[in-house]
Coordinates of C-alpha atoms in Angstrom, one line a residue:
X131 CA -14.3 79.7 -40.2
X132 CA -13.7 82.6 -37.5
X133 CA -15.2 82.4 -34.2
X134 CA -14.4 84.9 -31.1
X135 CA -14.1 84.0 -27.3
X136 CA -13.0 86.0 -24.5
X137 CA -9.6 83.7 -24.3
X138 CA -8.6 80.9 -26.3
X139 CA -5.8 78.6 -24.4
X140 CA -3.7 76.5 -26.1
X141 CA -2.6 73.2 -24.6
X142 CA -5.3 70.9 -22.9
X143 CA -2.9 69.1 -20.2
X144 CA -4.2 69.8 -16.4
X145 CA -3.2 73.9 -16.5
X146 CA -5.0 74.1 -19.4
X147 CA -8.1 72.6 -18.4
X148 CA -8.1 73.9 -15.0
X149 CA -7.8 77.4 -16.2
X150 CA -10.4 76.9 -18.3
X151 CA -12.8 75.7 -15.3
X152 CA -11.4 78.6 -13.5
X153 CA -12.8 81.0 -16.4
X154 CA -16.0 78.9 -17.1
X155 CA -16.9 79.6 -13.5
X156 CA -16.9 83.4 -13.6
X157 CA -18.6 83.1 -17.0
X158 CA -16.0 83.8 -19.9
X159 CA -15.6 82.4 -22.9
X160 CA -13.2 80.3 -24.0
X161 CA -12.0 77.5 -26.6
X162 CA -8.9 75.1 -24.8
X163 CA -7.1 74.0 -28.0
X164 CA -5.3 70.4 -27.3
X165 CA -3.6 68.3 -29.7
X166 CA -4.5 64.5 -27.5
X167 CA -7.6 63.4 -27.4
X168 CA -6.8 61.2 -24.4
X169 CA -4.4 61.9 -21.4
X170 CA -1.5 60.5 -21.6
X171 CA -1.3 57.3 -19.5
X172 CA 2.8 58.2 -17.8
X173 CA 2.4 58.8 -14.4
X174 CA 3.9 62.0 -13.7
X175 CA 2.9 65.1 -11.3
X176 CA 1.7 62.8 -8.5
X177 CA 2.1 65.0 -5.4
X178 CA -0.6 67.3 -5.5
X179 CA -0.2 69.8 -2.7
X180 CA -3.1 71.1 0.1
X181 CA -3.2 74.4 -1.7
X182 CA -3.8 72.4 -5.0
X183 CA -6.6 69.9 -3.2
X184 CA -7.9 73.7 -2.4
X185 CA -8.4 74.4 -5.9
X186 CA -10.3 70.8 -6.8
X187 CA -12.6 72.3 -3.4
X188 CA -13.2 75.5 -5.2
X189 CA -14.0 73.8 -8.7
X190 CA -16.3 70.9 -7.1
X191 CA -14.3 68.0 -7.8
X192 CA -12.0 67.4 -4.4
X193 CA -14.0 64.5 -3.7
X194 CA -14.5 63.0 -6.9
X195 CA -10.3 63.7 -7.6
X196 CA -9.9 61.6 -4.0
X197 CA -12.1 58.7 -5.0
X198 CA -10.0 58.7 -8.1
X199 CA -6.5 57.8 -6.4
X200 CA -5.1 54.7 -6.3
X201 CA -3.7 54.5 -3.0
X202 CA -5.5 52.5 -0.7
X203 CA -7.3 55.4 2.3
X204 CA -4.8 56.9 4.6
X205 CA -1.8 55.4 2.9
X206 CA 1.2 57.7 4.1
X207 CA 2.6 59.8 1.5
X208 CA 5.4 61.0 2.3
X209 CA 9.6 60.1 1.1
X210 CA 12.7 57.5 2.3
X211 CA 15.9 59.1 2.0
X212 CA 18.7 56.4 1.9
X213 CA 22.2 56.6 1.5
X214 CA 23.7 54.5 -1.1
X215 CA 20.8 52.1 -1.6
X216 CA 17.5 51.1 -0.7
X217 CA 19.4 48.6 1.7
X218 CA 21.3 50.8 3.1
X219 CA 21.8 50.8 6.8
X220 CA 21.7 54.8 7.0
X221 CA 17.8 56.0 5.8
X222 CA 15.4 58.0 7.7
X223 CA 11.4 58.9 6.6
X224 CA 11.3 63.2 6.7
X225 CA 8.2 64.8 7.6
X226 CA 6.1 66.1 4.7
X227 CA 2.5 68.7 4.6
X228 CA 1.7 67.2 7.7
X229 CA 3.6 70.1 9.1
X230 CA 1.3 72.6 7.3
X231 CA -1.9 70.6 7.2
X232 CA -3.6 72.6 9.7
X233 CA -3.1 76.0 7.5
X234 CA -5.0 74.9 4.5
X235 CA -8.5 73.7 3.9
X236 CA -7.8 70.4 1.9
X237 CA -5.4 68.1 3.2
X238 CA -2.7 66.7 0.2
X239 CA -3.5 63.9 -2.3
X240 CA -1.5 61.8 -4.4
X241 CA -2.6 60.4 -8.1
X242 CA -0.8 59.8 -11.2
X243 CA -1.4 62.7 -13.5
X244 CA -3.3 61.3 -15.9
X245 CA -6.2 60.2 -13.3
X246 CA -5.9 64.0 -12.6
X247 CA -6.7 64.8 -15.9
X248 CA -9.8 62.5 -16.0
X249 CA -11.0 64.4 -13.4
X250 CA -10.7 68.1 -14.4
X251 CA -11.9 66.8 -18.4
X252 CA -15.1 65.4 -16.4
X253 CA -15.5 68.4 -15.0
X254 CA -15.0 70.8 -18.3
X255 CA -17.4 68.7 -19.9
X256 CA -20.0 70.6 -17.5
X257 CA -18.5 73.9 -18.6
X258 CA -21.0 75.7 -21.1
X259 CA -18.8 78.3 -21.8
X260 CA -16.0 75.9 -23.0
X261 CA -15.5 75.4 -26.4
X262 CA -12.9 72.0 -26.0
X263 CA -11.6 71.5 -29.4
X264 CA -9.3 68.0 -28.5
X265 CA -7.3 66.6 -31.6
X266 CA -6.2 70.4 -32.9
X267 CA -2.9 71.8 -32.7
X268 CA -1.8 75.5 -33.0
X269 CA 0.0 76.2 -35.6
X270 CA 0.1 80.1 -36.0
X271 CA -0.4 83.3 -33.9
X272 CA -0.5 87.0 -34.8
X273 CA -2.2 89.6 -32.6
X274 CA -3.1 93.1 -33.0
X275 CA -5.4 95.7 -31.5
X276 CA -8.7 94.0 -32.4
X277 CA -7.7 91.0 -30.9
X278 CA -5.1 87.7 -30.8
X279 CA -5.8 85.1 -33.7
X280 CA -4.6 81.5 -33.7
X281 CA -4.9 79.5 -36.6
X282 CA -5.5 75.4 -35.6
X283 CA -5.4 72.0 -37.4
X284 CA -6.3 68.7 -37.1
X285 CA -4.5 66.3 -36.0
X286 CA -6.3 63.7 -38.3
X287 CA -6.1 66.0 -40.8
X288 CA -3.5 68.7 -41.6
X289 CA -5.2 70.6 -44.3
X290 CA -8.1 70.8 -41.7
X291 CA -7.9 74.5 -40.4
X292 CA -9.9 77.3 -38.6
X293 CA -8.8 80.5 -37.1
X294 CA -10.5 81.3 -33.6
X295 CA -10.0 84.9 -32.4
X296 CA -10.0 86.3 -28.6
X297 CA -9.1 89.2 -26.3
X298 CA -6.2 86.7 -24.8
X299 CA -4.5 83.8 -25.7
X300 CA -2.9 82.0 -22.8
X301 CA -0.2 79.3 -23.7
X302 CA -0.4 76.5 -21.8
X303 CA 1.2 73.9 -23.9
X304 CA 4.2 72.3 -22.3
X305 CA 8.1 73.1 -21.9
X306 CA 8.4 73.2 -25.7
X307 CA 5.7 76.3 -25.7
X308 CA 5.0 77.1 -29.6
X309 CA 3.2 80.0 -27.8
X310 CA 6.1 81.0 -26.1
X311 CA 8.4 80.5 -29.1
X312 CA 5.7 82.7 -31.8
X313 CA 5.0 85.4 -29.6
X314 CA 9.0 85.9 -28.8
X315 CA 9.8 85.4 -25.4
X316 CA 12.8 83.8 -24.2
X317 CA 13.7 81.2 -21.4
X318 CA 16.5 81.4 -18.4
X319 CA 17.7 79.0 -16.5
X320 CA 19.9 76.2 -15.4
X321 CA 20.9 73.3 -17.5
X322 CA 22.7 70.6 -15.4
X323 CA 24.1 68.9 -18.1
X324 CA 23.1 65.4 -16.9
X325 CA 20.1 62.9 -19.0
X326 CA 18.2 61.7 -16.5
X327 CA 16.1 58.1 -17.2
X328 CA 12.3 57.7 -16.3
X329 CA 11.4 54.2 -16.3
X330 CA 7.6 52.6 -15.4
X331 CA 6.9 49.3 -14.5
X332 CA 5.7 46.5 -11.8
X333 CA 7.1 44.8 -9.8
X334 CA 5.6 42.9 -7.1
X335 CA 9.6 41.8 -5.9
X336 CA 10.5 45.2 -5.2
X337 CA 7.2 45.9 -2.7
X338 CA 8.1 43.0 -0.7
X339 CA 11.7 44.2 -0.2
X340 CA 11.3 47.5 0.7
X341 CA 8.7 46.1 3.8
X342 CA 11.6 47.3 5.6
X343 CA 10.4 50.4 6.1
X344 CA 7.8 52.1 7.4
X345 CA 4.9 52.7 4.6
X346 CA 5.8 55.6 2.0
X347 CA 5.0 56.8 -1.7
X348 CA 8.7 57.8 -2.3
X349 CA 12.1 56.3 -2.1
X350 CA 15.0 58.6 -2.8
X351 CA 18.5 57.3 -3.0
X352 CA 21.5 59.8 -2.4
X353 CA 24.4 57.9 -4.1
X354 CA 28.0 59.6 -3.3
X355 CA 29.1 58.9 -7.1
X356 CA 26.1 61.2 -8.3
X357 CA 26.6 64.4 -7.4
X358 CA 23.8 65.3 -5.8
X359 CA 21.5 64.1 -8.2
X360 CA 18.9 61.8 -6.8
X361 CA 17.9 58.1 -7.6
X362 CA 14.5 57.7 -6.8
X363 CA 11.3 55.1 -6.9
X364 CA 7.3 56.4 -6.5
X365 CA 4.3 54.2 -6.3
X366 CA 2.1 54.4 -8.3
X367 CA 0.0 52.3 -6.3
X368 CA 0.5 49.7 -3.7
X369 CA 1.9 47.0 -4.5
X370 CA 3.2 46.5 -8.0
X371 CA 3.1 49.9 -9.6
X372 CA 6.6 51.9 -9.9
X373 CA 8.5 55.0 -11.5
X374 CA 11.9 55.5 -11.4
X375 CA 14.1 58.8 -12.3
X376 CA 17.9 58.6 -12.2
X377 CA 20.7 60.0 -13.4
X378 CA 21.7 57.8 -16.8
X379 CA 25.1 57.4 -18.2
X380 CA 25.3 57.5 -22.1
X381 CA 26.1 53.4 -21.9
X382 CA 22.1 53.2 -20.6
X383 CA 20.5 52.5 -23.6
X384 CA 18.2 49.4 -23.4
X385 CA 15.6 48.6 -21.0
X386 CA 18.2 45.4 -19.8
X387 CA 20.6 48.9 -18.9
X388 CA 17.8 50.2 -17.1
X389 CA 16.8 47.1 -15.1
X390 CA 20.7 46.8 -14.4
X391 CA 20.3 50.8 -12.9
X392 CA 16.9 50.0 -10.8
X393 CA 18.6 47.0 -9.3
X394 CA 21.7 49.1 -8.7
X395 CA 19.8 52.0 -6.9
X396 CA 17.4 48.9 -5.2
X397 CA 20.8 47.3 -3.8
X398 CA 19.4 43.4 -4.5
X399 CA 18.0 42.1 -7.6
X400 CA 14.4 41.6 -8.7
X401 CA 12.5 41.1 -11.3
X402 CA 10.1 43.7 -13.2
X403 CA 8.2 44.2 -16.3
X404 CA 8.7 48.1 -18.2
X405 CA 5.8 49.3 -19.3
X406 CA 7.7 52.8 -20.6
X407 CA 11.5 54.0 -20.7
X408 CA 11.9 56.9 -21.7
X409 CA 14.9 59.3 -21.2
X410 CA 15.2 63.4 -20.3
X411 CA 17.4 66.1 -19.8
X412 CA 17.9 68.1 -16.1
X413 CA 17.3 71.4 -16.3
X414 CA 15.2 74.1 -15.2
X415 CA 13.6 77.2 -17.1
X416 CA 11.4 80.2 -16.5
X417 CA 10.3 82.3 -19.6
X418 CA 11.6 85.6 -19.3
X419 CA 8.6 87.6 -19.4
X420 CA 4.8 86.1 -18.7
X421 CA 3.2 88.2 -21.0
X422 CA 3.4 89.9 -24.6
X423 CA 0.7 92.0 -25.2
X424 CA -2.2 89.6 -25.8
X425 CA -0.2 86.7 -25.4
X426 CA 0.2 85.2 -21.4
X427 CA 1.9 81.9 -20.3
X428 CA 0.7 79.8 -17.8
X429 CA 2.2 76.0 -16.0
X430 CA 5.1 74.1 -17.9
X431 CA 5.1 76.7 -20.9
X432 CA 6.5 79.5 -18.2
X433 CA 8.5 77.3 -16.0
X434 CA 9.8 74.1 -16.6
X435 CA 11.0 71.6 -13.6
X436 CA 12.5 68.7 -12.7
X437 CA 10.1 66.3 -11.1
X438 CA 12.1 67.0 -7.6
X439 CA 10.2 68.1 -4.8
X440 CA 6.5 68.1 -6.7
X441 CA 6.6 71.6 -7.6
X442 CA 5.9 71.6 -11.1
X443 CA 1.9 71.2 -11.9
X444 CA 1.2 72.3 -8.1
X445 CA 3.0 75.6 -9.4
X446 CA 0.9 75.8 -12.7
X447 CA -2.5 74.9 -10.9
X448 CA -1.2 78.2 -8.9
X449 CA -1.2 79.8 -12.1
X450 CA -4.4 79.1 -13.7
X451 CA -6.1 80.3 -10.4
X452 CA -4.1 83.5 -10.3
X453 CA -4.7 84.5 -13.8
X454 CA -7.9 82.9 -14.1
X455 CA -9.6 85.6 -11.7
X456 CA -7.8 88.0 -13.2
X457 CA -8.6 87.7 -16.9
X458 CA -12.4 87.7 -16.3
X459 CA -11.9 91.0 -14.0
X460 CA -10.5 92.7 -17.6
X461 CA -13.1 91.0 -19.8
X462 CA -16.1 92.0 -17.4
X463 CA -14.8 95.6 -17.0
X464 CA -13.9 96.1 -13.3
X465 CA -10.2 95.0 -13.7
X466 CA -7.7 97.2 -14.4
X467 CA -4.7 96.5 -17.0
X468 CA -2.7 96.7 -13.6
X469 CA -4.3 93.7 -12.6
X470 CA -3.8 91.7 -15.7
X471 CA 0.2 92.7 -15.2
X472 CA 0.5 92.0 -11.9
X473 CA -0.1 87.8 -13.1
X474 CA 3.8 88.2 -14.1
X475 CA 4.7 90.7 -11.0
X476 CA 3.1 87.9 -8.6
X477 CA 3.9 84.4 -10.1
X478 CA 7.2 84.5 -11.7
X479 CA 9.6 85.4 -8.6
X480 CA 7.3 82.4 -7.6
X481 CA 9.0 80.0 -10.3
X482 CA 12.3 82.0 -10.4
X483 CA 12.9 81.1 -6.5
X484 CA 11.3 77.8 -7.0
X485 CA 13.3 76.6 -9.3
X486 CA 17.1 78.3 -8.1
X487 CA 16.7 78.1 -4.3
X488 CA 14.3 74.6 -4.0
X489 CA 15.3 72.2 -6.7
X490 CA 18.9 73.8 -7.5
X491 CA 19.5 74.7 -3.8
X492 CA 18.1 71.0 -2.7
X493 CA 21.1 69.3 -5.5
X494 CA 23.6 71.6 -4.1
X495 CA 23.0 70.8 -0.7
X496 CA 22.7 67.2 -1.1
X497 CA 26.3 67.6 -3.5
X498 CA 28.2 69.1 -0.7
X499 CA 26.9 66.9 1.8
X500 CA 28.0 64.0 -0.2
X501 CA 31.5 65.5 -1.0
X502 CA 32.1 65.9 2.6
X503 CA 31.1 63.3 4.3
X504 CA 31.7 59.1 3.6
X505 CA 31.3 56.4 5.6
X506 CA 34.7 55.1 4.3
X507 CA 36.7 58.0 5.5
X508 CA 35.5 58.8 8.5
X509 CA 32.3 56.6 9.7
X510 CA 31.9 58.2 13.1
X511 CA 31.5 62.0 11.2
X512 CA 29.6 60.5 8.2
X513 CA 27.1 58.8 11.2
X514 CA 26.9 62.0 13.3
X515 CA 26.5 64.4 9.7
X516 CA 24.0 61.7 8.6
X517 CA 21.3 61.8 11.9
X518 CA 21.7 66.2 11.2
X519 CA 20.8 65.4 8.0
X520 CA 17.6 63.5 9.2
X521 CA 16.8 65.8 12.1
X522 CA 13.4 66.8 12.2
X523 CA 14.5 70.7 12.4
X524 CA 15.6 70.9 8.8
X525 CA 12.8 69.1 7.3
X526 CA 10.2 71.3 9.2
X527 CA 11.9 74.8 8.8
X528 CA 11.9 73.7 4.7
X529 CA 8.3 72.9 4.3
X530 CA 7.6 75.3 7.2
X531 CA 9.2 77.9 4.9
X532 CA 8.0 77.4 1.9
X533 CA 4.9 79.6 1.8
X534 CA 4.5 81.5 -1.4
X535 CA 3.4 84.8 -0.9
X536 CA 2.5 88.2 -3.0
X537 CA 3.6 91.1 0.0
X538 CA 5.7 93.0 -3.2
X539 CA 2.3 92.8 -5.2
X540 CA 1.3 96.4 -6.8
X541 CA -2.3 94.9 -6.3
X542 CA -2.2 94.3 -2.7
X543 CA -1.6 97.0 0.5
X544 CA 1.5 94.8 1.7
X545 CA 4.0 96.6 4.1
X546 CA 6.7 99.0 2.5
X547 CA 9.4 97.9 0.7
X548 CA 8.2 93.9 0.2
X549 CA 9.0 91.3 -2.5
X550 CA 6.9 88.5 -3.8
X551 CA 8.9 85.2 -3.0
X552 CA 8.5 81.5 -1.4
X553 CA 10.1 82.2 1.7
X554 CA 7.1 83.2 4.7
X555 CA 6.1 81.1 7.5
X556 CA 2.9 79.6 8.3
X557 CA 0.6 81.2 10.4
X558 CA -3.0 81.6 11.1
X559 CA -2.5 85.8 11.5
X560 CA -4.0 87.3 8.0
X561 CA -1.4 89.2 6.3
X562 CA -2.0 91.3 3.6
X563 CA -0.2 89.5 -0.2
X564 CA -0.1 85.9 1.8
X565 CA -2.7 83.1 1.5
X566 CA -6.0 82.7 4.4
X567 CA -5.4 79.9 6.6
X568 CA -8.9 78.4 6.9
X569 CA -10.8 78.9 10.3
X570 CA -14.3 78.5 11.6
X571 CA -16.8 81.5 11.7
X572 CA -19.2 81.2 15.4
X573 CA -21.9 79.8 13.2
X574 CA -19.5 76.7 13.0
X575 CA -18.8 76.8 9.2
X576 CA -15.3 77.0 8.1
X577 CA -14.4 80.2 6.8
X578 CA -13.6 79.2 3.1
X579 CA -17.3 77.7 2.8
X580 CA -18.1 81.1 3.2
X581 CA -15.9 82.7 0.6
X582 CA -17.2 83.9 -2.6
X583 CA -16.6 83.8 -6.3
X584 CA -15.3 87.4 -6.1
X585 CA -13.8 89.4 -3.7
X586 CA -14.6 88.7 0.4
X587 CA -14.5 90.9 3.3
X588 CA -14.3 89.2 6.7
X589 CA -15.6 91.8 9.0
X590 CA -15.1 90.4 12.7
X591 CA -17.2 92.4 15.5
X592 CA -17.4 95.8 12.6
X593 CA -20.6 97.4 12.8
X594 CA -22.8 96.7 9.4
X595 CA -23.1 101.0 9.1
X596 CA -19.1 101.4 8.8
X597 CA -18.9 99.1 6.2
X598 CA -21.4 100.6 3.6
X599 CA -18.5 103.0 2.2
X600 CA -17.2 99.5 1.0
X601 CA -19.9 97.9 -0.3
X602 CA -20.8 101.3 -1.9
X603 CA -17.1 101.5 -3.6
X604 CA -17.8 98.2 -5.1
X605 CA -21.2 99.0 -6.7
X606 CA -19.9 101.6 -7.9
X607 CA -16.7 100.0 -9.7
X608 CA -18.6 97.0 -10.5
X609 CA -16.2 95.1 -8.2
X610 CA -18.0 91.7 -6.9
X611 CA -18.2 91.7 -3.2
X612 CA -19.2 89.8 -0.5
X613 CA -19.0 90.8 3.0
X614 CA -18.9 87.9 5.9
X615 CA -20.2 89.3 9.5
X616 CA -19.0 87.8 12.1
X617 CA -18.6 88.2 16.1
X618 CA -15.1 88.9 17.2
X619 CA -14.4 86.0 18.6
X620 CA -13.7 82.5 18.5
X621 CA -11.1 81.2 16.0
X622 CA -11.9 84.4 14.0
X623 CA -9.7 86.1 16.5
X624 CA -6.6 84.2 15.0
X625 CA -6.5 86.4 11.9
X626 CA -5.3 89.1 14.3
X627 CA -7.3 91.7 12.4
X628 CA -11.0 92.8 12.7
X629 CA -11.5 93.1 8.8
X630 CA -9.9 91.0 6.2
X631 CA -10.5 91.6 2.7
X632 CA -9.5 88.2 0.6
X633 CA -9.1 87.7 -3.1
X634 CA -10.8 85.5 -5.3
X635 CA -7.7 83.3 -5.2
X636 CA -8.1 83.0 -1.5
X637 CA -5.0 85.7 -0.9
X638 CA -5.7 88.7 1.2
X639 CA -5.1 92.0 -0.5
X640 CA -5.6 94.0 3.1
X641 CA -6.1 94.1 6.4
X642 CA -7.2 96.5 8.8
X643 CA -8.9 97.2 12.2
X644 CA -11.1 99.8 10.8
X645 CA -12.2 100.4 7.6
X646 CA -10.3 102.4 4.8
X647 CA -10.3 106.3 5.2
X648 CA -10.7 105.8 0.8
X649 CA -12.8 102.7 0.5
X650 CA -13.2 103.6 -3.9
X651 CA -8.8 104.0 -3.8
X652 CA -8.6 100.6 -1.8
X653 CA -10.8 99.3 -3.9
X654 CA -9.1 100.5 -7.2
X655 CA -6.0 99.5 -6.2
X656 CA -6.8 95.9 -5.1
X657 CA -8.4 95.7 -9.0
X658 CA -5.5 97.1 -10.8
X659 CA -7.4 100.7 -11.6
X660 CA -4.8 102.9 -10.2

């Protein structure tokens, strides 16, 4: 049996199914091909970002993903650093998003993954262009100039097979991509040589003990014997619920090794019950190319992390969004096949700079601080290295910093001579390749209830008759656009610009105090056409 979609995407974990909200919502077809028929129940990917709890906004499902945590309301998330042990005498709580908070529209959430993945398969289920085909596995791939055609069986059954063809397939199926493998692209990265443990349990003991400090999600451990490499606990909820990733020698083997390592990293003794072990290897990975020909990768299939600093599903969410827009663009007509290339132009120096200067900078960083400095040798520089360590400054100028952005884009007017990266600064001032920062219009609506499914020109104080070369351009390309008119004043003013033209991801593409002297070659380029 043959059937034919716009897109079929292969792998049904949260990128997958997010991407295929993303598509349902501008009205393309698509089947999401995924091997489990139930999420699996490990509670990974638990720091979802603001920009994330953006996306949940966007989809209609921020609220019902909040009510689906398991944190009691307002419990702090946010990390323990110790040194040594959880009983150490030297820890200190860093700041976390609530240094960005005000930038975004959603404020952060925390969940296991799986209660993620409730949500967004609750919300497919209301997707009528969604053809979820749960319990199948990819199992070949050819594409040529009609189309890209994947061949699926069941699970159940292995001699069960179809064929579904599309105008794109999108791999979105894990680390261990078949997509990535069958259409030919290769990986690069770091591997740090070092099997890392993930244990789950309870343990009622080890909430009690850790009283001590002030409340948190996260409780990292920087031992001076690991290199850099960090023990750590997370909640899964309050008060018996716990992960735990460590480095583990090859003589950890059993779960009684494993309790021996939790009690180790604790610093006292206690009592738990495992409800997984499992072990892993440390490395990182980012495909080598995003796309081949028909073929795209999206999430854990492009770039594969270490669960150190949350970055991994926030980073594929990021993806779905940006190629989600993008892909129905090309399938309605009025995107360009610069558009669809600029997916791997934008996102991958996103997960190349992710992976080397966050999570491989972060280990290096921690290494050489714990190679220089030990309370045995010298106490008095070890206490005085140790409260630099904590200082607010570095914390903030990290998550300050970290602002993924698209200036180099070739589909965005960004200034001469710019890169995409993750280092930026957060500000309120629209700039052209770099996310909106939400603020309120004079009718007292925040700006991103105002934004629409396509593109969005914010037009502060402009008079209506200047803007009808734009709104003409757009007609005419078939470009969806929405124009917002608003006084020029207020928090409006904070953009810095009197016209702001924002992508259906919530980036701006350009900015200006009047409107373009070539409204159809702005428009052309923001949609890949030139």
């Amino acid at each position: 049996m043959k059937q034919r979609y716009h897109v079929v995407i292969v792998g049904g974990g949260p990128v997958g199914v997010a991407l295929a909200i993303e598509l349902s919502r501008r009205n393309v077809t698509c089947a999401l091909v995924e091997r489990h028929l139930t999420p699996q129940r490990i509670p990974k990917g638990q720091n979802l970002s603001p920009r994330t709890l953006e996306h949940f906004f966007f989809w209609g499902i921020a609220d019902d993903l909040r009510a689906a945590r398991l944190l009691p309301p307002g419990y702090p998330i946010g990390t323990i650093t110790a040194y040594g042990n959880l009983m150490s005498e030297y820890w200190f709580a860093s700041p976390g998003h609530e240094l960005v908070r005000d930038y975004y529209y959603q404020a952060n959430e925390r969940l296991p993954q799986y209660l993620t993945e409730e949500v967004l398969r609750r919300r497919l289920a209301q997707c009528p262009t969604v053809t979820p085909l749960f319990g199948w596995t990819a199992t070949a791939i050819t594409q040529d100039e009609g189309g890209v055609h994947v061949t699926i069986a069941a699970e159940a059954h292995r001699r069960q097979t179809q064929t579904l063809t599309a105008d794109y397939l999108v791999g979105c199926d894990g680390a261990h991509s078949t997509v990535r493998a069958q259409a030919g692209i290769d990986r690069t990265g770091i591997d740090f040589g070092q099997r890392m443990v993930l244990a789950v349990f309870r343990s009622r003991q080890l909430h009690d003990a850790l009283q001590r400090f002030p409340a948190r999600t996260t409780y990292r451990v920087l031992h001076p014997d690991l290199r850099g490499y960090w023990q750590f606990f997370g909640r899964v909820d309050v008060g018996e619920g716990w992960f735990f990733h460590a480095p583990a020698p090859p003589s950890v083997q059993t779960p009684q090794d494993v309790h021996a390592l939790l009690q180790q990293a604790a610093g006292f003794p206690f009592a738990c019950a495992f409800e997984h072990v499992g072990f892993w290897e440390l490395r990182i990975a980012v495909a080598q190319r995003y796309q081949a020909g028909r073929v795209l990768l999206a999430g854990d299939a492009a770039h594969s992390h270490p669960p150190y600093g949350g970055f991994g599903l926030n980073t594929g969410f990021e993806d779905a969004v940006n190629l989600g827009w993008k892909l129905a663009a090309v399938v309605q007509g009025w995107g360009g096949a610069r558009l669809l290339a600029s997916y791997e132009q934008e996102r991958r120096p996103i997960a190349v700079q992710t992976c080397e200067g966050m999570i491989a900078g972060g280990i290096e960083q921690d290494r050489a601080f714990l190679e220089r400095y030990h309370p045995d040798r010298d106490r008095q520089e070890f206490e005085r290295a140790w409260q630099e360590l904590a200082g607010a400054p570095r914390f903030h100028l990290r998550i300050q910093s970290y602002e993924p952005h698209y200036e180099g884009s070739p589909v965005v007017v960004g200034p001469p001579g710019a890169q995409c990266g993750v280092q930026g600064a957060h500000t309120f001032v629209a700039r052209a390749g770099h996310h909106l920062a939400p603020r309120r219009l004079s009718d007292g609506r925040n700006v991103y209830e105002a934004l629409g499914e396509g593109f969005t020109l914010l037009a502060f104080g402009v008079d209506d008759a200047a803007l009808s070369p734009l709104r003409e351009a757009a007609r005419a390309l078939g470009v969806p656009l929405e124009v917002v008119a608003d006084r020029h004043e207020g928090e409006g003013r904070d953009y810095g610009a009197r016209l702001v033209l924002v992508r259906p991801d919530q980036y701006v593409a350009w900015v200006g105090d009047a409107p373009p002297p070539d409204a159809h070659a702005l428009l052309r380029r923001v949609v890949g056409r030139e």
